[in-house]
mmCIF file of C-alpha atoms in Angstrom:
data_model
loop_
_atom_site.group_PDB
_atom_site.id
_atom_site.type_symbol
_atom_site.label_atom_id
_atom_site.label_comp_id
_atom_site.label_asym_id
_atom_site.label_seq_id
_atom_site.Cartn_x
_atom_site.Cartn_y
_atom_site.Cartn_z
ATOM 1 C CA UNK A 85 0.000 0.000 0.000
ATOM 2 C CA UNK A 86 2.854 2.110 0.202
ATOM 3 C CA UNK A 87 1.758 3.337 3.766
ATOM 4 C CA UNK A 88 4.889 1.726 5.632
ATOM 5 C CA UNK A 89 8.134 3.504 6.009
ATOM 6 C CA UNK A 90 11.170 2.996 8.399
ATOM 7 C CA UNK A 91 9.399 0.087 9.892
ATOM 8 C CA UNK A 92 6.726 2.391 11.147
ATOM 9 C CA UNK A 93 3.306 1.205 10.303
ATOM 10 C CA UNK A 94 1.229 3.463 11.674
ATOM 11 C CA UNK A 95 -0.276 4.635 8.836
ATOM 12 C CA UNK A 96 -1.088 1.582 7.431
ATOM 13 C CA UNK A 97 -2.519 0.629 10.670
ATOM 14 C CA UNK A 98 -4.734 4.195 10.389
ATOM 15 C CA UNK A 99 -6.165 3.355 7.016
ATOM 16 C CA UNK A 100 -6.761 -0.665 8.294
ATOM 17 C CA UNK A 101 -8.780 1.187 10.995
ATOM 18 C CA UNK A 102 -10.741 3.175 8.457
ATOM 19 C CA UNK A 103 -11.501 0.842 6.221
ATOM 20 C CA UNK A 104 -12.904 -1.778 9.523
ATOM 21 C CA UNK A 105 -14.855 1.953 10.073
ATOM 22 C CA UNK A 106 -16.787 1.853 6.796
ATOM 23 C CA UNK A 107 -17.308 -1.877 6.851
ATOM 24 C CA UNK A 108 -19.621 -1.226 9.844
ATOM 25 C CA UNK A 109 -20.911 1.699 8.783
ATOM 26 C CA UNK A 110 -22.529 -0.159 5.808
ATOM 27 C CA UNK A 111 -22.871 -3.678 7.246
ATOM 28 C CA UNK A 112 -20.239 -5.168 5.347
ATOM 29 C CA UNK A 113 -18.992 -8.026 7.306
ATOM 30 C CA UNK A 114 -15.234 -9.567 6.834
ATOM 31 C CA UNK A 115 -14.702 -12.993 8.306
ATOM 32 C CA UNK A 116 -17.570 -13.190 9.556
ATOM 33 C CA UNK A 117 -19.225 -16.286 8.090
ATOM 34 C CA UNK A 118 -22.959 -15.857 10.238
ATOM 35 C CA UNK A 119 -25.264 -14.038 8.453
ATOM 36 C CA UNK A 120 -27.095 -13.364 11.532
ATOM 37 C CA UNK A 121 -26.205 -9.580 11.242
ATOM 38 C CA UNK A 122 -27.405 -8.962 8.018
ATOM 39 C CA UNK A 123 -31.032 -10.999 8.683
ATOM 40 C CA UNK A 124 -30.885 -8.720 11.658
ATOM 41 C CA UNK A 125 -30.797 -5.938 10.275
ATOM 42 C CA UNK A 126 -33.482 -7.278 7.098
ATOM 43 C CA UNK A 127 -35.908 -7.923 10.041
ATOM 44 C CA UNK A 128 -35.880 -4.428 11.631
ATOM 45 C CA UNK A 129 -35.755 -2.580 8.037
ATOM 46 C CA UNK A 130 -39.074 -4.824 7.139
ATOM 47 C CA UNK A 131 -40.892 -4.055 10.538
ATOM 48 C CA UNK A 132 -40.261 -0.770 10.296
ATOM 49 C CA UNK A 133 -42.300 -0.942 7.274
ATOM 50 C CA UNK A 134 -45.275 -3.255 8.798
ATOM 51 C CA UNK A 135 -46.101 0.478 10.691
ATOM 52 C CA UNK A 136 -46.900 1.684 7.040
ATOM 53 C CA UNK A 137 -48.778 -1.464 5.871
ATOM 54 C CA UNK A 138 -50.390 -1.328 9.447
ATOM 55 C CA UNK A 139 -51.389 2.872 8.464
ATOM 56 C CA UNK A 140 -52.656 1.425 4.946
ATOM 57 C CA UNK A 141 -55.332 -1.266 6.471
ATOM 58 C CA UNK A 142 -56.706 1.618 8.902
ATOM 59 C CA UNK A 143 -57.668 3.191 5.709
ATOM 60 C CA UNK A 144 -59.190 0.753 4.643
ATOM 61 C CA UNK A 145 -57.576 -0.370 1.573
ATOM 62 C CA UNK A 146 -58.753 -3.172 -0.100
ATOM 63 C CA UNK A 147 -56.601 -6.456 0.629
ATOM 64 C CA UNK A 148 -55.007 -6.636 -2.750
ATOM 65 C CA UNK A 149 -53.761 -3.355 -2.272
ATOM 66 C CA UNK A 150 -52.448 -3.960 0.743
ATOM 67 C CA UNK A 151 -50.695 -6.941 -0.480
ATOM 68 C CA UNK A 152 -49.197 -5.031 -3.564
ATOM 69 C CA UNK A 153 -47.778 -2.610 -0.669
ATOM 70 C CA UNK A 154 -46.367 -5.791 0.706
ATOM 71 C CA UNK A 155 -44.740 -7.307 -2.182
ATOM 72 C CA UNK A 156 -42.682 -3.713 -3.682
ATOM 73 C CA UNK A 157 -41.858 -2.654 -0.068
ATOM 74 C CA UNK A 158 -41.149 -5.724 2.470
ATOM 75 C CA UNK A 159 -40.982 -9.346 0.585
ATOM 76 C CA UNK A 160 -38.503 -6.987 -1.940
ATOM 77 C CA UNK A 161 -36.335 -6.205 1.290
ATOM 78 C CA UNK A 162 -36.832 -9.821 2.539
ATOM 79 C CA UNK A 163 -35.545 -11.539 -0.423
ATOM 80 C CA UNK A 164 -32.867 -9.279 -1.688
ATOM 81 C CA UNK A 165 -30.099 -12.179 -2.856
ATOM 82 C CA UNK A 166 -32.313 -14.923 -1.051
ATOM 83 C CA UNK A 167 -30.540 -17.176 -2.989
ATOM 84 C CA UNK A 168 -27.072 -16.112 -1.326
ATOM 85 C CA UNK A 169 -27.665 -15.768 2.134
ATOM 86 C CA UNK A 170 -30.830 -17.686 3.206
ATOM 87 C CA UNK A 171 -29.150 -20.966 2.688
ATOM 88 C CA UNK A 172 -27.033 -20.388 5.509
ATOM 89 C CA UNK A 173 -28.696 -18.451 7.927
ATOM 90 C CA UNK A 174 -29.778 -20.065 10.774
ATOM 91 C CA UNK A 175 -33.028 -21.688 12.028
ATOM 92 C CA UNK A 176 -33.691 -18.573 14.381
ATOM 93 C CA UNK A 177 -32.882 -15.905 11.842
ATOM 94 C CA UNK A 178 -35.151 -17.591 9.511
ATOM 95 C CA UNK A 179 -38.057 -17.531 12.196
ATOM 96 C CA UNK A 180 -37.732 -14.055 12.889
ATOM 97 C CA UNK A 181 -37.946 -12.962 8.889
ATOM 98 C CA UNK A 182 -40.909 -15.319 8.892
ATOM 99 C CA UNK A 183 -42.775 -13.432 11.611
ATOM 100 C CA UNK A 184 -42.331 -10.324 9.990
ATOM 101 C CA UNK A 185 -44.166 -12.209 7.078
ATOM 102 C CA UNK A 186 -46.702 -13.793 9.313
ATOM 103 C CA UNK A 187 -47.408 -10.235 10.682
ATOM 104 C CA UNK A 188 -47.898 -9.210 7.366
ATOM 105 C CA UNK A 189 -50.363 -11.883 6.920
ATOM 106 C CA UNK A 190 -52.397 -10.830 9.497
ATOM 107 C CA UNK A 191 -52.502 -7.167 8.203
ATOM 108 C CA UNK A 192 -53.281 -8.013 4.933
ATOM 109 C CA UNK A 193 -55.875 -10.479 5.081
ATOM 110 C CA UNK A 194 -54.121 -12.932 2.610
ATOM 111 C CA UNK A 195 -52.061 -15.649 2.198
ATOM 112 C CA UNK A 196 -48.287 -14.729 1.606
ATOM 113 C CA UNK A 197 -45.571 -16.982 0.234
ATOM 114 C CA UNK A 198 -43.182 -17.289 2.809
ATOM 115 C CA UNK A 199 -39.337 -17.492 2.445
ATOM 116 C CA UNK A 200 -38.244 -21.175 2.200
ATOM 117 C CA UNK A 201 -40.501 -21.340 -0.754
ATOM 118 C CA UNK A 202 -39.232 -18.163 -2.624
ATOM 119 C CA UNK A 203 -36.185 -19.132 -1.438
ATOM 120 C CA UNK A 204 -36.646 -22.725 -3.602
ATOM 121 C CA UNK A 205 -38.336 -20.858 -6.140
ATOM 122 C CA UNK A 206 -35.591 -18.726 -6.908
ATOM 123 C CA UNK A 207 -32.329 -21.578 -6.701
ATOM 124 C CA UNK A 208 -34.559 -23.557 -9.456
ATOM 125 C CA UNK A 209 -35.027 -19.963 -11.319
ATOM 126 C CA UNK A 210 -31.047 -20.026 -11.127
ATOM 127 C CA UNK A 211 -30.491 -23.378 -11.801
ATOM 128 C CA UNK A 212 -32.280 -22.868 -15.213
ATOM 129 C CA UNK A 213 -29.966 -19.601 -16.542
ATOM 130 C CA UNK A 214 -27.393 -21.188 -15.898
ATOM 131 C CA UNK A 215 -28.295 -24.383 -17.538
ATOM 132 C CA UNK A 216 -29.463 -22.424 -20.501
ATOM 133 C CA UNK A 217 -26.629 -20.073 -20.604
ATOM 134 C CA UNK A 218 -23.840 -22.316 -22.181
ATOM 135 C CA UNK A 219 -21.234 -19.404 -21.288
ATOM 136 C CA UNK A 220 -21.740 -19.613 -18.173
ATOM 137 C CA UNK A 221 -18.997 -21.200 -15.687
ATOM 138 C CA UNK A 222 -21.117 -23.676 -14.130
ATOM 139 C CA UNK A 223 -23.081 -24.673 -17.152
ATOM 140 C CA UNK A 224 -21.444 -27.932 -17.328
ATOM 141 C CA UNK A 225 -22.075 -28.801 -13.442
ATOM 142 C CA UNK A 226 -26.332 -29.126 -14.197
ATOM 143 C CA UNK A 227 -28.140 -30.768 -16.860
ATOM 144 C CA UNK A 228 -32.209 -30.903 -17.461
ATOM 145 C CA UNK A 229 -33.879 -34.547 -16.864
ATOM 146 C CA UNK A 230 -35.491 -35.904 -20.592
ATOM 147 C CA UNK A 231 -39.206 -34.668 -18.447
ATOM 148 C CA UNK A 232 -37.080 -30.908 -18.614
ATOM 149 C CA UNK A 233 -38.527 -30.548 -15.054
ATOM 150 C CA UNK A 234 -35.588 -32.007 -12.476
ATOM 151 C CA UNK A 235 -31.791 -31.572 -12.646
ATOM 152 C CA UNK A 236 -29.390 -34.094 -12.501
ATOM 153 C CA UNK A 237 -25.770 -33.384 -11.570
ATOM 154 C CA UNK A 238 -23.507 -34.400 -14.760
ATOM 155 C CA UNK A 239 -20.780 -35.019 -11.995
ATOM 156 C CA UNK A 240 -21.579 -37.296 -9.091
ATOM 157 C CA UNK A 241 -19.493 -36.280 -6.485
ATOM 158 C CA UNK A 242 -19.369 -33.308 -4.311
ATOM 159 C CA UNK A 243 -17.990 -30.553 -6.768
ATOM 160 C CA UNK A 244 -21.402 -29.580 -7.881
ATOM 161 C CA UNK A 245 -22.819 -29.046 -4.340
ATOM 162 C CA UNK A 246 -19.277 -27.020 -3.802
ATOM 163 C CA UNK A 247 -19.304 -24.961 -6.780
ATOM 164 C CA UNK A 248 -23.292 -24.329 -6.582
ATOM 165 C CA UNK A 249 -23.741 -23.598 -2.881
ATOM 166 C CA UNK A 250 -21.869 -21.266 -0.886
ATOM 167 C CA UNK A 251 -19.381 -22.478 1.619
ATOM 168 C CA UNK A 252 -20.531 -23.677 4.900
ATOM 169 C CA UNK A 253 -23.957 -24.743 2.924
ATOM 170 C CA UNK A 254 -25.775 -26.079 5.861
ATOM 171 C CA UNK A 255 -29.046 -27.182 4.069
ATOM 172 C CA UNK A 256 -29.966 -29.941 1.764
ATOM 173 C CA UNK A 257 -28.118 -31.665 -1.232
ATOM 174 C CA UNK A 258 -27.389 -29.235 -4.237
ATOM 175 C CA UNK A 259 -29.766 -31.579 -6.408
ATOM 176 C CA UNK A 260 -32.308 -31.856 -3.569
ATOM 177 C CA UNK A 261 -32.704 -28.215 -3.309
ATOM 178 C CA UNK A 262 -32.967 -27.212 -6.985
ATOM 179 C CA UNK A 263 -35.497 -30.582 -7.277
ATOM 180 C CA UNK A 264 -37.603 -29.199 -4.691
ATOM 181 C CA UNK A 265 -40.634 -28.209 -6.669
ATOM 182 C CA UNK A 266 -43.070 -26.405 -4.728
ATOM 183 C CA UNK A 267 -43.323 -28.592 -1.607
ATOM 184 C CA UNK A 268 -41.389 -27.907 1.556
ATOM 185 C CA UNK A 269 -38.889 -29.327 3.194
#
């Protein structure tokens, strides 16, 4: 960095400092492999917004308005990236972002997907570019089943799971979780 002279880092110990500054300031986390801060913070920027969807249903509105309201301001904030981080949050942090949809549930009057199933949704959304993008680095790890509705791993062993899933994956099999259709698990 250029920062050390004489032996004397103190200046590259200063700008080490301000960089671990603006990581915190915008809720970047480094070696930090929970994503328990980030669903944190999700679940308070989503509540915050429940008090407006709250406002709207004291007005009144009719349900599918309120669930419009719903899906631009809070299920967009609660599955920003889904497909990065929700596979390894953990059980609790998942139950909290579900409450905030179960809230919503209540407010609105309907039925609301809720975030394991988006969550699937999207991975098999994912699963498909990339199997139809034949530039793309992975495209040789998936391959469509002759029905063109499953996946099948073109390589057995673990390297598609590793190269699909992020590190740490903590939930089911790479081909179990693209496969999922739209039951639960």
């Amino acid at each position: 960095m250029g920062l050390i002279s004489d032996n004397d880092e103190r200046a590259y110990l200063e700008e080490i400092k301000h960089l671990e500054n603006w990581c915190q300031e915008n809720n970047l986390l480094l070696n930090d492999l929970s994503w328990s801060r980030h669903t944190n913070s999700l679940a308070k920027k989503t509540r915050q917004r429940l008090y407006h969807l709250r406002h709207l249903r004291d007005f009144r509105l009719p349900s599918k308005v309120l669930r419009n309201f719903y899906t631009c301001t809070i299920e967009s904030i609660l599955t920003g990236n889904i497909t990065v981080w929700f596979g390894n949050s953990t059980k609790q942090d998942r139950q909290a972002l579900q409450r905030v949809v179960r809230s919503a549930e209540r407010i609105t009057h309907t039925q609301l997907p809720d975030l394991q199933t988006i969550y699937h949704k999207r991975c098999q959304t994912k699963a498909r570019r990339i199997v139809k993008d034949y530039t793309h680095p992975k495209n040789r790890l998936l391959s469509l089943l002759r029905s063109g509705k499953r996946f099948h791993s073109d390589d057995q062993d673990r390297e598609t799971e590793e190269e699909l899933l992020p590190t740490g994956h903590s939930g089911p099999e790479s081909g179990e979780l693209i496969n999922c259709g739209d039951h639960h698990h």
